[in-house]
Amino acid sequence: MTHADRHHLPEDSFERIDVSQSSEREKIAAPSLNFLQDSWRRLRKNKGAVVSLAVLSVIAVLAFGSIWLTPHDPTKQNISYVNLPPKIPGVSINGFNGTAKVGQQVVDKYAQAKVPADVHFFLGTDGLGRDVLSRLLMGTRSSLIIAFAAALLDVTIGLVYGLFSGLKGGRTDNIMQRILEVLSGVPNLVVMILFLTIFKPGMKTIILAMIVTGWITMARVVRAQTLKVKDQEFVLAAMTLGAPQWQIAVKHVLPNISSVVIVQMMFSIPSAIFFEAFLSFIGLGLTPPVSSLGIMLSEGYKTFRFLPHLMWVPAVTLSAVMICFNLLADGMRDAFDPKMKD
Amino acid sequence: MADETVKTPLLEVADIKKWFPLKTLPFSEKKYIKAVDGISFTLHENETLGVVGESGCGKSTLGRTIMNLLPPSAGKVVFQGKVIQELSPKELREMRQQLQIIFQDPYASLNPRFTVGEIIGEPLAIQGKLTKKEQVQKVKEIMAKVGLNVNYINRYPHEFSGGQRQRIGIARAIILEPSVIVCDEPVSALDVSIQAQVINLLKDLQAEMGLAYIFISHDLSVVRHVSDRVMVMYLGQVMEMADKEDLYHRTLHPYTKALLSAVPVADRHVKKEKLMLKGDLPSPADPPSGCCFHTRCVFAQELCRTQTPELTEYRKNHFCRCHFADKNEGEYHEDYKN
């Protein structure tokens, strides 16, 4: 073939591709999954996260179900039934059958206190004769409500502040970040204690005390993510289409930082539970007769040597809730952003 | 090509500059990165202006400044007789319908949380002139026009290939029926086999809709295929600008010659003279004195180091920024002849 012929190849050297073949080549066979479906598919593969989710679901159902249904009234005191050991029907193991060791003898405490045969305190009673299980359910509910409310408000304030700061940029962002630095320089425990000593103790006060400094971390995380997302080309594309700033924030930035926000919130819940427990433990939290895990720990701690179950029960519950939340948050982080996983 | 003396240009860029301030110590002299440094050109209906240059020469910044995504430091962009920088937010939104952009990265330019239908339909939703039902209908029409399966309207960007994603980006850009589209390296992130599909689609749409393109690329072969006129950029300045055939056959600037000499030719019988550039691209924060290209130019003289050359029209519609352009005149490279 000569150099001139090179540009005049015969037509039969080529095979024409039918359009249908090309559309067949571009066919998408996989089922369509949106972001949440895809994340859920990945989360299900994480055993730790799934078990944690199941445990938390059971705890939440029991805690919130106890509003309508509890074995006993959690605030009702009965001096006759003070410090009874756990008694589970059909269980004959010492420590769970209503008996306790007094000196060298095993004594049936329920018979001593003349408790009717059909009355059982599954986790025993406290120093005021209140049912520990009912108080545990009430306490878990209080702790979860405080933690969720505080985390939700942290997210709301932090999200608005961080989004605004990140999207505005320039001098506004600079000033807003300096404000954050000043606020984060103040120890949050000091702020909480001051807050609780000034205002009347209660659930609202604890939530407010937690929010005062709790939103700062969220604001920083949101701002960092906003700065990352706002320079991406799909945001620029929205700008070229003439989308207003609020629409860019709500429709483009927010959905793309939501996974980080959710994970951050999931990590802040156990920390809020711990803070509530700590404040109640040192006597600055909820006031009796309302129960919380911190109050139960505080009460159980005083009699730990003689009645260890009064401390073990809230301690194990608190630990389980915190560990499960952390494991679930870890699992969610991996599910939302698989590239982050090493 | 349209005769510039008769026709009113659709888009006119007049001495536009985009300088980014560098952080310096207090009381010290302010420094800037001169990403775009005094560029002027016009664009007419149904015309394609190719913009070429090395990475970091300010091509994309120019595109984004024209779009008003980056406010210019100086100069003005006149679109359909109106200065873009002087428009009110309402007027700017209306103008946006007529001036659109196609981005380089088909992966980053589509919101991963939106379905294809939402992405392509977003311009209609923002402009808010159609009902939901009409929007969906229009989206389906445009999807068919760019060769996307209409059944995939509710799928997400991650389910598509690079070429398909770029077609989604093109569909989003043309749905408002603009008159000018800035194509910011629309094929550089795609496989060579897919590039031809996308380029042909752009050309077909131009013929069908009467679009004008500003086609930014670093691939001279692609630019030659799509453009009517070509503008060569270096360190934020125009080095040479001419009608396509004139620029490829009668190159004036040494930089353009060097770029053309680097284009591979798929023919072992054609021997090419390689014009090698010295060193690396200088920093736009500290550009060389005189002609900004003198540090890499094989023909540089003392004059080039001291005096900045003007962009001069050496032939009809053929502009060049070189002290010795008239001496460089002549045909260049056999393989660029038809």
XYZ file of C-alpha atoms in Angstrom:
680
model
C 0.000 0.000 0.000
C 1.468 3.346 -1.031
C 1.557 6.425 1.113
C -1.224 7.986 -0.983
C -3.479 4.931 -0.643
C -3.169 5.082 3.095
C -5.903 7.742 3.259
C -8.265 5.879 0.887
C -8.983 2.572 2.574
C -11.732 0.480 0.950
C -15.102 0.655 2.683
C -15.313 -3.103 3.091
C -12.360 -2.881 5.496
C -14.745 -1.414 8.048
C -17.756 -2.812 9.818
C -20.541 -0.357 10.526
C -21.769 -0.451 14.107
C -25.498 -0.441 14.530
C -26.877 2.221 16.902
C -28.745 -0.453 18.843
C -25.417 -2.144 19.601
C -24.040 1.076 21.032
C -27.117 1.590 23.216
C -26.819 -2.036 24.312
C -23.215 -1.314 25.283
C -24.347 1.573 27.479
C -27.040 -0.428 29.228
C -27.001 -0.255 33.037
C -27.931 -3.637 34.439
C -27.445 -3.026 38.160
C -30.474 -2.007 40.236
C -30.590 1.698 41.027
C -29.650 2.535 44.611
C -29.751 5.985 46.127
C -27.220 7.176 48.696
C -29.142 5.937 51.743
C -29.920 2.535 50.217
C -26.284 2.114 49.238
C -25.106 3.132 52.721
C -27.601 0.786 54.401
C -26.356 -2.076 52.190
C -22.802 -1.429 53.437
C -23.842 -0.894 57.065
C -25.578 -4.286 57.135
C -22.234 -5.960 56.412
C -20.737 -4.469 59.591
C -21.620 -6.977 62.340
C -20.620 -4.691 65.208
C -22.795 -1.870 63.923
C -25.778 -4.158 63.291
C -25.565 -5.716 66.779
C -25.206 -2.231 68.291
C -28.225 -1.007 66.355
C -30.244 -3.993 67.589
C -29.165 -3.480 71.224
C -29.905 0.260 71.077
C -33.281 -0.403 69.475
C -34.224 -2.820 72.275
C -33.022 -0.371 74.950
C -34.891 2.529 73.312
C -38.115 0.521 72.905
C -37.999 -0.602 76.544
C -37.070 2.861 77.833
C -39.735 4.730 75.884
C -42.278 1.936 76.234
C -41.976 2.341 80.002
C -43.936 5.603 79.718
C -47.028 3.437 79.390
C -45.918 0.141 80.879
C -43.551 -0.464 83.812
C -43.366 -3.352 86.286
C -43.866 -0.847 89.147
C -44.226 2.884 89.686
C -40.607 4.154 89.500
C -41.215 6.992 91.978
C -43.333 5.090 94.526
C -41.515 4.566 97.820
C -42.187 1.643 100.160
C -40.170 1.563 103.371
C -41.121 -2.096 103.933
C -39.424 -3.159 100.693
C -36.054 -1.438 101.198
C -32.911 -2.864 99.507
C -34.471 -6.093 98.275
C -32.244 -8.252 96.057
C -33.283 -9.125 92.478
C -35.947 -11.796 92.093
C -36.762 -13.318 88.711
C -39.594 -15.887 88.685
C -38.417 -19.402 87.842
C -34.747 -18.626 88.495
C -33.170 -20.417 91.453
C -29.650 -18.921 91.225
C -28.596 -17.123 94.392
C -28.678 -13.390 93.868
C -31.586 -13.649 91.408
C -34.102 -15.569 93.520
C -34.795 -13.043 96.266
C -32.201 -14.414 98.664
C -29.164 -12.663 100.126
C -26.238 -13.691 102.307
C -26.404 -12.300 105.820
C -23.279 -13.375 107.685
C -22.928 -17.059 106.805
C -26.636 -17.614 106.241
C -28.681 -17.323 103.043
C -31.840 -15.388 103.924
C -35.032 -14.989 101.860
C -35.364 -11.205 101.974
C -38.790 -11.263 100.296
C -40.233 -13.503 103.033
C -38.641 -11.261 105.667
C -40.242 -8.163 104.150
C -43.582 -9.994 103.780
C -43.691 -9.361 100.028
C -46.711 -11.078 98.399
C -45.792 -14.157 96.341
C -46.957 -12.611 93.062
C -44.812 -9.449 93.470
C -41.337 -9.575 91.931
C -38.631 -6.938 91.668
C -36.545 -8.208 88.749
C -33.536 -6.051 89.668
C -34.407 -5.557 93.329
C -35.247 -2.323 95.131
C -33.231 0.682 96.302
C -32.811 2.349 99.701
C -36.299 3.860 99.473
C -38.037 0.679 98.351
C -38.421 1.769 94.710
C -38.212 -0.822 91.925
C -34.722 -0.651 90.348
C -35.858 -1.943 86.924
C -38.614 0.665 86.659
C -36.156 3.365 87.726
C -33.574 2.032 85.266
C -36.070 2.286 82.401
C -37.069 5.776 83.503
C -33.428 6.773 83.977
C -32.378 5.437 80.580
C -35.264 7.327 79.010
C -34.232 10.568 80.753
C -30.604 10.124 79.716
C -31.547 9.362 76.096
C -33.942 12.319 75.899
C -31.293 14.688 77.277
C -28.592 13.261 74.987
C -30.731 13.322 71.840
C -32.120 16.791 72.541
C -28.648 18.195 73.263
C -27.134 16.488 70.204
C -29.987 17.635 67.969
C -29.702 21.243 69.120
C -25.896 21.075 68.809
C -26.361 19.910 65.229
C -28.921 22.603 64.440
C -26.863 25.497 65.803
C -23.548 24.106 64.541
C -25.008 23.391 61.115
C -26.415 26.891 60.624
C -23.269 28.562 61.964
C -20.851 26.331 60.038
C -22.801 26.509 56.777
C -23.078 30.280 56.937
C -19.414 30.708 57.830
C -18.194 28.301 55.156
C -20.381 29.628 52.356
C -19.795 33.302 53.123
C -16.032 32.965 53.359
C -13.708 35.956 53.490
C -13.831 38.353 56.408
C -17.169 37.056 57.736
C -15.758 33.538 57.984
C -12.613 34.881 59.635
C -14.545 36.739 62.335
C -16.869 33.781 62.947
C -13.899 31.440 63.366
C -12.223 33.783 65.858
C -15.467 33.776 67.895
C -15.372 29.973 67.900
C -11.767 29.986 69.077
C -12.634 32.273 71.994
C -15.611 30.104 72.967
C -13.689 26.842 72.692
C -11.011 28.287 74.974
C -13.499 28.232 77.853
C -13.635 24.776 79.534
C -17.089 23.359 78.842
C -17.340 21.691 82.247
C -16.882 25.050 83.980
C -19.565 26.590 81.754
C -21.955 23.717 82.501
C -21.438 23.890 86.252
C -21.886 27.687 86.246
C -25.024 27.328 84.179
C -26.495 24.708 86.494
C -25.724 26.704 89.631
C -27.356 29.863 88.242
C -30.527 28.276 86.841
C -33.063 25.953 88.415
C -31.924 22.325 88.001
C -33.945 20.234 85.566
C -33.938 18.576 82.180
C -34.142 21.854 80.217
C -31.287 23.375 82.199
C -29.018 20.372 81.602
C -29.800 20.429 77.868
C -29.081 24.173 77.683
C -25.874 23.758 79.693
C -24.686 21.114 77.236
C -25.583 23.215 74.200
C -23.718 26.339 75.369
C -20.404 24.887 74.209
C -21.440 21.608 72.590
C -22.245 23.089 69.178
C -18.711 24.420 68.595
C -17.263 21.102 67.390
C -20.213 20.604 65.057
C -19.815 24.127 63.645
C -16.145 23.466 62.906
C -16.833 20.128 61.239
C -19.652 21.606 59.136
C -17.534 24.577 58.074
C -14.642 22.338 57.021
C -16.975 20.135 54.983
C -18.735 23.157 53.464
C -15.416 24.611 52.307
C -14.607 21.263 50.702
C -17.968 20.911 48.936
C -18.545 24.525 47.872
C -15.570 24.487 45.490
C -16.770 21.359 43.731
C -17.941 21.776 40.181
C -21.562 20.791 40.786
C -21.871 23.762 43.164
C -20.275 26.040 40.556
C -22.714 24.596 38.020
C -25.622 25.557 40.284
C -24.167 29.070 40.566
C -23.948 29.378 36.785
C -27.601 28.404 36.606
C -28.416 31.367 38.836
C -29.357 29.402 41.963
C -29.661 31.643 45.040
C -27.217 31.109 47.910
C -29.781 29.519 50.258
C -30.724 27.006 47.564
C -27.083 26.086 47.011
C -26.715 25.584 50.776
C -29.860 23.473 51.180
C -29.899 21.484 47.933
C -26.224 21.047 47.126
C -24.034 21.530 50.181
C -26.238 20.110 52.944
C -27.051 16.737 51.328
C -23.359 16.229 50.587
C -22.233 16.924 54.145
C -25.176 15.152 55.801
C -23.256 11.903 56.279
C -20.496 13.677 58.218
C -23.095 15.563 60.269
C -24.966 12.354 61.138
C -21.758 10.576 62.158
C -20.644 13.569 64.244
C -24.050 13.615 65.916
C -23.839 9.886 66.622
C -20.496 10.437 68.342
C -21.842 13.385 70.343
C -24.778 11.380 71.789
C -22.666 9.075 74.026
C -20.611 12.070 75.102
C -23.839 13.881 76.085
C -25.048 10.779 77.974
C -21.749 10.691 79.831
C -21.932 14.400 80.694
C -25.477 14.021 81.989
C -24.429 11.034 84.090
C -21.438 12.940 85.433
C -23.477 16.040 86.328
C -26.155 13.945 88.024
C -23.461 11.945 89.805
C -21.993 15.106 91.376
C -25.478 16.309 92.278
C -25.898 19.009 89.628
C -28.185 17.077 87.323
C -31.801 16.066 87.593
C -33.486 16.314 90.962
C -35.206 13.336 92.626
C -37.692 11.716 92.382
C -36.870 11.878 88.644
C -34.422 9.147 87.721
C -31.422 9.137 85.392
C -28.441 6.837 84.940
C -26.243 9.393 86.719
C -28.565 9.619 89.726
C -28.738 5.823 89.950
C -24.950 5.593 89.797
C -24.655 8.225 92.500
C -27.092 6.379 94.761
C -25.594 2.959 94.036
C -22.064 4.203 94.637
C -22.873 4.983 98.287
C -23.852 1.378 99.058
C -21.581 -0.376 96.554
C -19.791 -2.560 99.139
C -23.009 -3.993 100.539
C -25.432 -3.786 97.599
C -23.232 -3.893 94.470
C -26.153 -4.534 92.100
C -27.457 -0.995 92.721
C -24.354 0.327 90.988
C -23.706 -2.487 88.531
C -27.118 -2.182 86.878
C -26.871 1.517 85.790
C -23.112 1.178 85.123
C -23.582 -1.742 82.721
C -26.504 0.020 81.011
C -24.522 3.252 80.622
C -21.498 1.374 79.267
C -23.629 -0.673 76.865
C -25.388 2.426 75.505
C -22.126 4.344 75.048
C -20.260 1.431 73.444
C -23.174 0.685 71.110
C -23.465 4.314 70.012
C -19.732 4.487 69.315
C -19.726 1.217 67.367
C -22.773 2.312 65.386
C -21.190 5.697 64.645
C -18.021 3.949 63.455
C -20.048 1.648 61.245
C -22.040 4.557 59.832
C -18.868 6.473 59.037
C -17.545 3.506 57.054
C -20.905 2.982 55.359
C -21.318 6.621 54.339
C -17.762 6.995 53.103
C -16.126 3.646 52.294
C -12.977 5.453 51.062
C -12.224 6.522 54.642
C -11.831 2.906 55.727
C -8.199 1.774 55.683
C -16.056 32.748 9.788
C -18.140 35.819 10.563
C -16.817 39.175 9.467
C -16.133 41.102 12.658
C -16.580 44.516 11.083
C -20.163 43.862 10.046
C -21.672 41.625 12.704
C -22.211 42.707 16.286
C -20.428 40.208 18.518
C -22.487 38.022 20.817
C -19.814 38.180 23.502
C -17.079 40.744 23.892
C -14.264 40.402 26.399
C -12.400 43.667 26.885
C -8.991 43.723 28.592
C -10.103 41.316 31.295
C -7.830 40.627 34.242
C -8.070 38.228 37.137
C -5.396 38.678 39.770
C -5.430 36.630 42.961
C -3.832 38.393 45.950
C -1.111 36.448 47.740
C -0.778 36.495 51.508
C 2.184 38.680 52.400
C 3.658 40.071 55.586
C 2.115 43.290 56.924
C 3.582 46.483 55.408
C 5.300 44.498 52.643
C 4.543 44.955 48.956
C 1.323 43.267 47.833
C 1.846 40.391 45.423
C -0.607 38.857 42.995
C -0.960 35.742 40.900
C -1.799 37.143 37.488
C -3.951 34.260 36.288
C -5.549 36.310 33.502
C -3.695 39.438 32.493
C -5.460 41.666 29.991
C -7.261 39.444 27.504
C -9.592 40.753 24.799
C -11.581 38.922 22.129
C -15.008 38.715 20.527
C -17.294 35.770 19.865
C -20.025 35.651 17.238
C -23.112 33.513 16.814
C -22.516 29.900 15.827
C -18.750 30.345 16.179
C -16.228 28.325 18.170
C -13.230 30.000 19.717
C -10.598 27.503 20.823
C -8.451 28.475 23.801
C -5.214 26.506 24.171
C -2.201 26.583 26.426
C -0.285 24.605 29.013
C -1.702 23.689 32.415
C -1.662 26.720 34.689
C -1.755 29.322 31.931
C -5.138 30.697 33.066
C -7.502 29.074 30.542
C -10.018 27.825 33.107
C -9.776 31.042 35.123
C -10.606 32.955 31.943
C -13.648 30.740 31.370
C -14.873 31.193 34.925
C -14.289 34.937 34.846
C -16.339 35.207 31.652
C -19.096 33.249 33.424
C -18.839 35.676 36.367
C -18.113 32.763 38.690
C -14.980 34.720 39.532
C -15.364 38.505 39.558
C -12.786 40.113 37.241
C -10.100 42.319 38.801
C -10.313 44.666 35.805
C -11.847 44.864 32.347
C -15.354 43.889 31.341
C -17.386 41.148 29.725
C -20.121 42.401 27.410
C -22.785 39.827 26.589
C -25.555 40.695 24.117
C -24.726 44.365 24.582
C -24.844 44.300 28.402
C -21.870 44.442 30.773
C -22.212 41.307 32.934
C -20.525 42.893 35.958
C -23.080 45.715 36.019
C -26.196 43.522 35.974
C -28.550 43.284 38.943
C -29.031 39.818 40.519
C -32.357 39.457 38.674
C -30.832 40.441 35.321
C -27.860 38.194 36.014
C -30.155 35.214 36.585
C -31.902 35.893 33.278
C -28.551 36.249 31.545
C -27.452 32.887 32.980
C -29.994 31.203 30.704
C -27.993 32.412 27.717
C -24.487 31.729 29.013
C -23.670 28.223 30.229
C -20.650 26.091 31.079
C -19.604 22.457 30.629
C -17.014 21.369 33.168
C -13.884 19.294 32.768
C -14.516 16.563 35.314
C -17.656 14.549 34.597
C -17.327 12.997 38.063
C -17.140 16.206 40.121
C -19.568 18.306 38.091
C -22.667 16.247 38.914
C -24.240 16.286 42.363
C -23.999 12.668 43.605
C -27.204 13.059 45.643
C -29.322 14.059 42.626
C -30.845 11.762 40.042
C -30.073 12.424 36.380
C -33.554 13.870 35.955
C -32.982 16.290 38.834
C -29.540 17.302 37.531
C -30.713 18.020 33.994
C -33.966 19.580 35.207
C -32.333 21.828 37.809
C -31.925 24.806 35.433
C -35.652 24.649 34.669
C -36.486 24.442 38.381
C -34.280 27.464 39.154
C -35.761 29.537 36.339
C -39.208 28.286 37.396
C -41.030 28.860 34.123
C -42.475 25.377 33.583
C -44.755 23.082 35.570
C -43.320 19.873 37.067
C -44.881 17.794 34.294
C -43.505 20.065 31.560
C -40.074 19.972 33.206
C -39.975 16.160 33.144
C -41.068 16.173 29.500
C -38.369 18.681 28.577
C -35.721 16.671 30.467
C -36.668 13.541 28.529
C -36.438 15.424 25.226
C -32.965 16.722 26.071
C -31.804 13.296 27.276
C -32.815 11.827 23.944
C -31.082 14.688 22.124
C -27.734 13.985 23.814
C -28.076 10.222 23.370
C -29.011 9.182 26.900
C -31.533 6.449 27.592
C -34.712 8.143 28.849
C -35.393 5.151 31.123
C -32.375 6.158 33.219
C -33.988 9.426 34.337
C -34.185 8.256 37.973
C -30.677 6.837 38.192
C -27.719 8.410 39.978
C -24.485 9.769 38.433
C -22.266 7.043 39.927
C -24.102 4.474 37.797
C -22.927 6.048 34.531
C -19.668 5.927 32.584
C -17.474 9.011 32.066
C -18.824 9.674 28.577
C -22.418 9.312 29.722
C -21.785 11.663 32.635
C -20.317 14.261 30.332
C -23.439 13.979 28.174
C -25.493 14.618 31.327
C -23.396 17.763 31.867
C -23.996 18.823 28.263
C -27.731 18.182 28.637
C -27.821 20.390 31.736
C -25.999 23.148 29.843
C -28.268 23.129 26.774
C -31.663 22.649 28.438
C -32.208 26.422 28.739
C -31.232 26.828 25.068
C -28.292 29.187 25.655
C -26.481 31.098 22.951
C -22.955 30.672 24.382
C -21.405 27.681 26.131
C -17.992 27.759 27.780
C -16.539 24.268 27.352
C -13.875 23.962 30.043
C -11.766 21.034 28.790
C -14.886 18.888 28.320
C -13.042 15.869 26.924
C -9.686 15.895 28.718
C -10.892 13.519 31.463
C -12.350 11.022 28.977
C -10.887 8.066 27.099
C -9.807 8.883 23.553
C -12.504 6.561 22.179
C -15.176 8.526 24.050
C -13.702 11.957 23.225
C -14.778 11.701 19.585
C -18.373 10.910 20.608
C -18.576 13.962 22.871
C -16.912 16.290 20.333
C -19.246 15.118 17.578
C -22.214 15.618 19.894
C -21.075 19.189 20.615
C -20.703 19.893 16.898
C -24.129 18.430 16.112
C -25.734 20.516 18.856
C -23.983 23.616 17.552
C -25.355 23.036 14.063
C -28.832 22.288 15.387
C -29.129 25.025 18.026
C -26.840 27.723 16.619
C -24.588 27.669 19.680
C -21.354 29.591 20.097
C -18.580 27.842 22.032
C -15.525 28.968 23.922
C -13.658 25.681 23.776
C -10.887 25.478 26.373
C -8.388 22.669 25.898
C -4.720 21.776 25.965
C -5.116 19.359 23.074
C -4.333 21.128 19.809
C -5.746 18.285 17.711
C -9.124 18.536 19.427
C -9.128 22.328 19.167
C -8.314 22.124 15.483
C -11.242 19.793 14.941
C -13.847 21.959 16.691
C -12.714 25.584 16.358
C -13.196 28.385 13.871
C -10.643 30.606 15.594
C -7.879 29.696 18.023
C -6.378 31.705 20.860
C -3.063 30.571 22.357
C -2.486 31.544 25.997
C 0.680 31.664 28.056
C 0.966 32.973 31.638
C -2.424 34.666 31.497
C -1.757 36.488 28.217
C -2.715 35.894 24.590
C 0.356 34.913 22.588
C -1.380 34.369 19.273
C -4.921 34.470 17.939
C -6.047 33.688 14.416
C -8.479 31.796 12.226
C -7.890 28.079 12.625
C -6.277 27.303 9.267
C -4.161 30.444 9.407
C -2.863 29.594 12.863
C -2.075 25.969 12.066
C -0.464 26.631 8.672
C 1.047 30.096 9.057
C 2.122 30.139 12.681
C 3.807 33.312 13.894
C 4.619 32.830 17.571
C 7.482 30.548 18.698
C 5.314 29.248 21.551
C 2.549 28.164 19.163
C 5.187 26.546 16.958
C 6.537 24.631 19.946
C 3.042 23.465 20.914
C 2.309 22.334 17.358
C 5.609 20.528 17.083
C 4.703 18.497 20.177
C 1.494 17.138 18.620
C 2.085 13.502 17.656
C 1.238 12.418 14.104
C 0.116 8.850 13.492
C 2.284 8.413 10.407
C 5.865 7.170 10.552
C 6.586 8.591 7.080
C 6.151 12.149 8.330
C 9.295 13.496 9.937
C 8.641 16.316 12.375
C 11.009 18.981 13.539
C 10.664 19.137 17.346
C 10.859 22.630 18.784
C 11.763 22.040 22.417
C 10.934 24.581 25.107
C 13.544 25.355 27.738
C 12.746 24.944 31.437
C 9.386 25.060 33.170
C 6.466 27.454 33.098
C 7.417 30.465 35.281
C 5.322 31.291 38.319
C 2.381 33.592 37.512
C 3.094 35.239 40.879
C 6.493 36.344 39.610
C 6.361 36.543 35.795
C 9.519 37.350 33.814
C 10.224 40.917 32.745
C 9.685 41.951 29.126
C 8.136 39.202 27.030
C 6.805 36.640 29.516
C 7.888 33.838 27.149
C 11.536 34.900 26.793
C 12.804 32.498 29.497
C 11.786 29.512 27.365
C 12.054 30.901 23.848
C 14.867 29.600 21.637
C 14.769 32.815 19.568
C 14.862 35.267 22.517
C 16.954 38.450 22.096
C 17.926 41.215 24.529
C 14.855 43.210 23.451
C 12.612 40.357 24.623
C 14.036 40.546 28.147
C 13.435 44.253 28.549
C 10.404 45.230 26.502
C 6.911 43.726 26.642
C 5.574 43.102 23.124
C 2.063 44.259 22.214
C -0.583 41.977 20.736
C -0.368 43.146 17.126
C -2.437 42.281 14.050
C 0.175 41.075 11.536
C -2.328 39.788 8.993
C -6.103 40.083 8.756
C -7.502 38.610 11.987
C -4.094 37.149 12.863
C -2.772 38.619 16.105
C 0.570 37.829 17.692
C 2.506 39.012 20.757
C 6.110 38.791 19.603
C 8.811 41.328 18.711
C 9.952 39.177 15.799
C 6.649 37.779 14.551
C 7.138 39.207 11.049
C 10.434 37.300 10.803
C 8.760 34.087 11.978
C 6.091 34.275 9.291
C 5.714 31.354 6.956
C 4.223 27.921 6.647
C 4.894 25.487 9.411
C 4.771 21.701 9.500
C 3.859 19.725 6.423
C 1.633 17.399 8.403
C -0.825 20.210 9.173
C -1.612 20.756 5.513
C -4.897 19.339 4.282
